[in-house]
mmCIF file of C-alpha atoms in Angstrom:
data_model
loop_
_atom_site.group_PDB
_atom_site.id
_atom_site.type_symbol
_atom_site.label_atom_id
_atom_site.label_comp_id
_atom_site.label_asym_id
_atom_site.label_seq_id
_atom_site.Cartn_x
_atom_site.Cartn_y
_atom_site.Cartn_z
ATOM 1 C CA ASP T 1 -4.257 11.249 1.201
ATOM 2 C CA GLY T 2 -6.659 8.673 -0.199
ATOM 3 C CA GLY T 3 -5.322 6.157 -2.623
ATOM 4 C CA ILE T 4 -4.157 2.674 -3.447
ATOM 5 C CA THR T 5 -0.783 1.564 -2.145
ATOM 6 C CA GLN T 6 1.099 -1.306 -3.676
ATOM 7 C CA SER T 7 4.289 -2.752 -2.275
ATOM 8 C CA PRO T 8 6.976 -3.483 -3.017
ATOM 9 C CA LYS T 9 7.566 -1.436 -6.171
ATOM 10 C CA TYR T 10 10.245 -3.827 -7.449
ATOM 11 C CA LEU T 11 10.572 -7.466 -6.532
ATOM 12 C CA PHE T 12 13.041 -10.154 -7.547
ATOM 13 C CA ARG T 13 12.472 -13.839 -6.888
ATOM 14 C CA LYS T 14 14.023 -17.098 -7.908
ATOM 15 C CA GLU T 15 12.057 -19.430 -10.134
ATOM 16 C CA GLY T 16 9.786 -21.710 -8.129
ATOM 17 C CA GLN T 17 9.448 -19.407 -5.140
ATOM 18 C CA ASN T 18 6.168 -18.004 -3.939
ATOM 19 C CA VAL T 19 5.844 -14.242 -3.793
ATOM 20 C CA THR T 20 3.128 -12.033 -2.292
ATOM 21 C CA LEU T 21 2.281 -8.565 -3.558
ATOM 22 C CA SER T 22 0.554 -6.212 -1.171
ATOM 23 C CA CYS T 23 -2.347 -3.902 -2.042
ATOM 24 C CA GLU T 24 -4.053 -1.564 0.414
ATOM 25 C CA GLN T 25 -6.694 1.088 -0.313
ATOM 26 C CA ASN T 26 -8.194 3.768 1.916
ATOM 27 C CA LEU T 27 -10.824 4.908 -0.594
ATOM 28 C CA ASN T 28 -13.577 2.845 1.032
ATOM 29 C CA HIS T 29 -14.087 1.080 -2.297
ATOM 30 C CA ASP T 30 -16.010 -2.179 -2.272
ATOM 31 C CA ALA T 31 -14.361 -3.864 -5.235
ATOM 32 C CA MET T 32 -10.697 -4.625 -5.783
ATOM 33 C CA TYR T 33 -8.835 -6.099 -8.745
ATOM 34 C CA TRP T 34 -5.485 -7.466 -9.818
ATOM 35 C CA TYR T 35 -4.253 -7.050 -13.372
ATOM 36 C CA ARG T 36 -1.064 -8.188 -15.022
ATOM 37 C CA GLN T 37 0.632 -6.351 -17.881
ATOM 38 C CA ASP T 38 3.406 -7.972 -19.880
ATOM 39 C CA PRO T 39 5.780 -5.908 -22.035
ATOM 40 C CA GLY T 40 3.910 -4.387 -24.974
ATOM 41 C CA GLN T 41 0.637 -5.989 -23.882
ATOM 42 C CA GLY T 42 -2.654 -4.810 -22.510
ATOM 43 C CA LEU T 43 -3.960 -5.499 -19.014
ATOM 44 C CA ARG T 44 -5.225 -8.971 -18.229
ATOM 45 C CA LEU T 45 -7.473 -9.626 -15.248
ATOM 46 C CA ILE T 46 -6.129 -12.101 -12.682
ATOM 47 C CA TYR T 47 -8.679 -11.947 -9.843
ATOM 48 C CA TYR T 48 -11.342 -9.568 -8.631
ATOM 49 C CA SER T 49 -13.363 -9.181 -5.465
ATOM 50 C CA GLN T 50 -16.682 -7.389 -5.130
ATOM 51 C CA ILE T 51 -17.025 -7.797 -1.349
ATOM 52 C CA VAL T 52 -15.054 -9.022 1.639
ATOM 53 C CA ASN T 53 -14.505 -12.786 1.816
ATOM 54 C CA ASP T 54 -15.516 -13.260 -1.808
ATOM 55 C CA PHE T 55 -13.494 -13.216 -5.024
ATOM 56 C CA GLN T 56 -13.700 -14.489 -8.597
ATOM 57 C CA LYS T 57 -11.139 -15.714 -11.086
ATOM 58 C CA GLY T 58 -10.285 -13.518 -14.024
ATOM 59 C CA ASP T 59 -8.814 -14.576 -17.348
ATOM 60 C CA ILE T 60 -5.364 -15.648 -16.111
ATOM 61 C CA ALA T 61 -5.956 -16.896 -12.547
ATOM 62 C CA GLU T 62 -3.868 -20.063 -12.852
ATOM 63 C CA GLY T 63 -0.724 -19.820 -10.748
ATOM 64 C CA TYR T 64 -2.152 -17.089 -8.513
ATOM 65 C CA SER T 65 -4.132 -16.887 -5.285
ATOM 66 C CA VAL T 66 -5.775 -14.029 -3.402
ATOM 67 C CA SER T 67 -7.567 -13.318 -0.154
ATOM 68 C CA ARG T 68 -9.988 -10.581 0.888
ATOM 69 C CA GLU T 69 -10.237 -10.699 4.661
ATOM 70 C CA LYS T 70 -10.552 -6.932 4.999
ATOM 71 C CA LYS T 71 -12.215 -4.353 2.785
ATOM 72 C CA GLU T 72 -8.977 -2.387 2.563
ATOM 73 C CA SER T 73 -6.636 -5.220 1.603
ATOM 74 C CA PHE T 74 -6.353 -7.574 -1.376
ATOM 75 C CA PRO T 75 -2.969 -9.345 -1.447
ATOM 76 C CA LEU T 76 -1.914 -11.424 -4.451
ATOM 77 C CA THR T 77 0.330 -14.465 -4.189
ATOM 78 C CA VAL T 78 2.212 -15.787 -7.177
ATOM 79 C CA THR T 79 2.632 -19.489 -6.505
ATOM 80 C CA SER T 80 5.780 -21.074 -7.878
ATOM 81 C CA ALA T 81 6.858 -18.120 -9.994
ATOM 82 C CA GLN T 82 8.069 -18.922 -13.494
ATOM 83 C CA LYS T 83 10.960 -17.281 -15.301
ATOM 84 C CA ASN T 84 9.552 -14.728 -17.757
ATOM 85 C CA PRO T 85 10.290 -11.154 -18.811
ATOM 86 C CA PRO T 86 9.463 -8.723 -15.972
ATOM 87 C CA ALA T 87 5.724 -8.295 -15.533
ATOM 88 C CA PHE T 88 3.875 -5.279 -14.183
ATOM 89 C CA TYR T 89 1.209 -6.074 -11.589
ATOM 90 C CA LEU T 90 -1.511 -3.522 -11.063
ATOM 91 C CA CYS T 91 -3.960 -3.418 -8.192
ATOM 92 C CA ALA T 92 -7.139 -1.406 -8.643
ATOM 93 C CA SER T 93 -10.337 -0.599 -6.817
ATOM 94 C CA SER T 94 -13.796 0.752 -7.551
ATOM 95 C CA ILE T 95 -17.275 1.370 -6.240
ATOM 96 C CA PRO T 96 -19.088 -0.914 -8.674
ATOM 97 C CA ARG T 97 -22.377 0.968 -8.693
ATOM 98 C CA TYR T 98 -20.772 4.391 -9.071
ATOM 99 C CA SER T 99 -19.649 5.956 -12.324
ATOM 100 C CA GLY T 100 -20.217 2.756 -14.237
ATOM 101 C CA ASN T 101 -17.609 0.895 -12.221
ATOM 102 C CA THR T 102 -14.750 3.322 -12.840
ATOM 103 C CA ILE T 103 -11.597 1.774 -11.468
ATOM 104 C CA TYR T 104 -8.539 3.499 -10.125
ATOM 105 C CA PHE T 105 -5.069 2.006 -10.085
ATOM 106 C CA GLY T 106 -2.197 1.802 -7.664
ATOM 107 C CA GLU T 107 1.300 2.605 -8.878
ATOM 108 C CA GLY T 108 2.085 -1.000 -9.739
ATOM 109 C CA SER T 109 4.690 -3.583 -8.789
ATOM 110 C CA TRP T 110 7.362 -5.010 -11.074
ATOM 111 C CA LEU T 111 8.122 -8.694 -10.593
ATOM 112 C CA THR T 112 11.260 -10.217 -12.074
ATOM 113 C CA VAL T 113 11.783 -13.971 -11.763
ATOM 114 C CA VAL T 114 15.352 -15.156 -12.227
ATOM 115 C CA GLN W 1 -12.332 -12.505 -31.536
ATOM 116 C CA LYS W 2 -10.901 -10.446 -28.700
ATOM 117 C CA GLU W 3 -13.403 -8.910 -26.331
ATOM 118 C CA VAL W 4 -11.927 -5.424 -26.706
ATOM 119 C CA GLU W 5 -9.807 -4.569 -29.723
ATOM 120 C CA GLN W 6 -7.550 -1.642 -30.470
ATOM 121 C CA ASN W 7 -4.986 -0.990 -33.164
ATOM 122 C CA SER W 8 -1.630 -1.168 -31.375
ATOM 123 C CA GLY W 9 -0.119 1.558 -33.562
ATOM 124 C CA PRO W 10 2.019 3.513 -33.229
ATOM 125 C CA LEU W 11 -0.209 6.354 -34.341
ATOM 126 C CA SER W 12 1.935 9.334 -35.217
ATOM 127 C CA VAL W 13 0.498 12.859 -35.484
ATOM 128 C CA PRO W 14 2.127 16.286 -35.676
ATOM 129 C CA GLU W 15 1.830 18.691 -32.773
ATOM 130 C CA GLY W 16 -1.440 20.619 -32.907
ATOM 131 C CA ALA W 17 -3.270 17.992 -34.950
ATOM 132 C CA ILE W 18 -6.272 15.890 -33.938
ATOM 133 C CA ALA W 19 -5.460 12.340 -32.834
ATOM 134 C CA SER W 20 -8.204 9.757 -33.311
ATOM 135 C CA LEU W 21 -8.076 6.518 -31.346
ATOM 136 C CA ASN W 22 -10.549 3.717 -31.948
ATOM 137 C CA CYS W 23 -11.794 0.690 -30.026
ATOM 138 C CA THR W 24 -14.329 -2.051 -30.776
ATOM 139 C CA TYR W 25 -15.932 -4.461 -28.332
ATOM 140 C CA SER W 26 -17.763 -7.748 -28.587
ATOM 141 C CA ASP W 27 -20.306 -7.763 -25.739
ATOM 142 C CA ARG W 28 -23.505 -5.978 -26.776
ATOM 143 C CA GLY W 29 -24.595 -5.861 -23.127
ATOM 144 C CA SER W 30 -21.715 -3.601 -22.106
ATOM 145 C CA GLN W 31 -22.893 -0.423 -20.455
ATOM 146 C CA SER W 32 -19.887 1.714 -19.607
ATOM 147 C CA PHE W 33 -16.710 2.540 -21.480
ATOM 148 C CA PHE W 34 -13.460 4.087 -20.376
ATOM 149 C CA TRP W 35 -10.303 5.622 -21.752
ATOM 150 C CA TYR W 36 -7.081 5.467 -19.765
ATOM 151 C CA ARG W 37 -3.695 6.966 -20.559
ATOM 152 C CA GLN W 38 -0.534 5.100 -19.598
ATOM 153 C CA TYR W 39 2.958 6.502 -19.747
ATOM 154 C CA SER W 40 5.815 4.016 -20.073
ATOM 155 C CA GLY W 41 6.492 2.240 -16.782
ATOM 156 C CA LYS W 42 3.583 3.953 -15.020
ATOM 157 C CA SER W 43 0.100 2.857 -14.043
ATOM 158 C CA PRO W 44 -2.935 3.846 -16.146
ATOM 159 C CA GLU W 45 -4.759 7.071 -15.301
ATOM 160 C CA LEU W 46 -8.389 7.707 -16.149
ATOM 161 C CA ILE W 47 -9.079 10.243 -18.904
ATOM 162 C CA MET W 48 -12.836 9.887 -19.154
ATOM 163 C CA PHE W 49 -15.764 7.501 -19.255
ATOM 164 C CA ILE W 50 -18.941 7.429 -21.313
ATOM 165 C CA TYR W 51 -22.274 5.603 -20.997
ATOM 166 C CA SER W 52 -24.580 7.056 -23.613
ATOM 167 C CA ASN W 53 -24.457 7.055 -27.381
ATOM 168 C CA GLY W 54 -22.989 10.218 -28.814
ATOM 169 C CA ASP W 55 -20.161 12.499 -27.797
ATOM 170 C CA LYS W 56 -18.807 13.525 -24.426
ATOM 171 C CA GLU W 57 -16.292 16.344 -24.222
ATOM 172 C CA ASP W 58 -13.781 17.158 -21.499
ATOM 173 C CA GLY W 59 -11.258 19.828 -22.382
ATOM 174 C CA ARG W 60 -9.217 18.686 -25.383
ATOM 175 C CA PHE W 61 -10.654 15.174 -25.168
ATOM 176 C CA THR W 62 -13.868 13.902 -26.768
ATOM 177 C CA ALA W 63 -15.147 10.368 -26.318
ATOM 178 C CA GLN W 64 -17.593 9.022 -28.887
ATOM 179 C CA LEU W 65 -19.800 5.971 -28.366
ATOM 180 C CA ASN W 66 -21.834 4.041 -30.919
ATOM 181 C CA LYS W 67 -23.456 1.029 -29.264
ATOM 182 C CA ALA W 68 -25.149 -0.185 -32.447
ATOM 183 C CA SER W 69 -21.778 -0.507 -34.157
ATOM 184 C CA GLN W 70 -20.026 -1.491 -30.934
ATOM 185 C CA TYR W 71 -17.254 1.019 -31.094
ATOM 186 C CA VAL W 72 -15.925 3.767 -28.915
ATOM 187 C CA SER W 73 -13.377 6.369 -29.916
ATOM 188 C CA LEU W 74 -11.266 9.084 -28.343
ATOM 189 C CA LEU W 75 -10.364 12.325 -30.085
ATOM 190 C CA ILE W 76 -7.535 14.481 -28.787
ATOM 191 C CA ARG W 77 -7.574 18.006 -30.162
ATOM 192 C CA ASP W 78 -4.496 20.224 -30.361
ATOM 193 C CA SER W 79 -2.241 17.250 -29.629
ATOM 194 C CA GLN W 80 0.851 18.007 -27.556
ATOM 195 C CA PRO W 81 4.102 16.047 -27.211
ATOM 196 C CA SER W 82 3.074 15.376 -23.593
ATOM 197 C CA ASP W 83 0.108 13.401 -24.974
ATOM 198 C CA SER W 84 2.548 10.786 -26.271
ATOM 199 C CA ALA W 85 1.576 7.653 -24.358
ATOM 200 C CA THR W 86 -0.363 4.414 -24.689
ATOM 201 C CA TYR W 87 -4.142 4.826 -24.608
ATOM 202 C CA LEU W 88 -6.149 1.956 -23.190
ATOM 203 C CA CYS W 89 -9.790 1.373 -23.974
ATOM 204 C CA ALA W 90 -11.744 -0.495 -21.284
ATOM 205 C CA VAL W 91 -15.250 -1.905 -21.310
ATOM 206 C CA ASN W 92 -17.318 -2.894 -18.300
ATOM 207 C CA MET W 93 -18.765 -6.243 -19.310
ATOM 208 C CA PHE W 94 -21.823 -7.587 -17.609
ATOM 209 C CA VAL W 95 -21.315 -10.626 -15.404
ATOM 210 C CA VAL W 96 -24.309 -12.519 -14.026
ATOM 211 C CA GLY W 97 -24.635 -11.948 -10.306
ATOM 212 C CA ASN W 98 -22.525 -8.824 -10.020
ATOM 213 C CA THR W 99 -21.906 -5.469 -11.595
ATOM 214 C CA GLY W 100 -19.407 -6.642 -14.149
ATOM 215 C CA LYS W 101 -15.709 -6.653 -14.793
ATOM 216 C CA LEU W 102 -13.524 -4.228 -16.672
ATOM 217 C CA ILE W 103 -11.823 -5.674 -19.736
ATOM 218 C CA PHE W 104 -9.009 -3.771 -21.438
ATOM 219 C CA GLY W 105 -7.833 -3.589 -25.006
ATOM 220 C CA GLN W 106 -4.133 -3.933 -25.727
ATOM 221 C CA GLY W 107 -3.719 -0.186 -26.108
ATOM 222 C CA THR W 108 -2.764 2.200 -28.901
ATOM 223 C CA THR W 109 0.583 3.965 -28.737
ATOM 224 C CA LEU W 110 0.326 7.629 -29.711
ATOM 225 C CA GLN W 111 3.359 9.640 -30.768
ATOM 226 C CA VAL W 112 2.970 13.415 -31.091
ATOM 227 C CA LYS W 113 5.873 14.908 -33.010
ATOM 228 C CA PRO W 114 6.940 18.530 -32.355
#
């Protein structure tokens, strides 16, 4: 089945460690995105990529890095994770020139830093 | 001023009533507008999108867009307890050099009481 796969679903790390969240899509979408959602908050854009080997910072890019070496993959690394309430990380993808850039989400990954 | 604003709620309606959810946005150049539904602990799922001024209906859902006033709304007719969720408004904002990025409001929590 076509879709967006995020892994792992739940992740625990110690403060100061790096952590990488995986995102793979088989929808043949050109654009991919990472959003973060904190408890009771809306979605904030971390990074987005319109094409392979190119990406742009979103509103909260500090402390994160990404790569886009393949169309299907857009991993997110949290560098030196800080202790905070668990955050929900959402990967998404779209065909930017189709349906007004409708994006579709993976199932999300919960990151807890202890 | 936030780029996309929603009343966080909760909005409480009785079963069978019409629920009205509102959203305003700041970028007059925005072209496409989306409503997503998010159940607690789950990723957002697309309800519908709208480009043109006026109404767009899909089953029990109607999206309304008024670009002059910069607001978009979602009406849910015959509300059911299963409609209880957080509703996210998203706006595709134009970005020079590419097709734009999707910015989300903080969401409105809807409670439908039996």
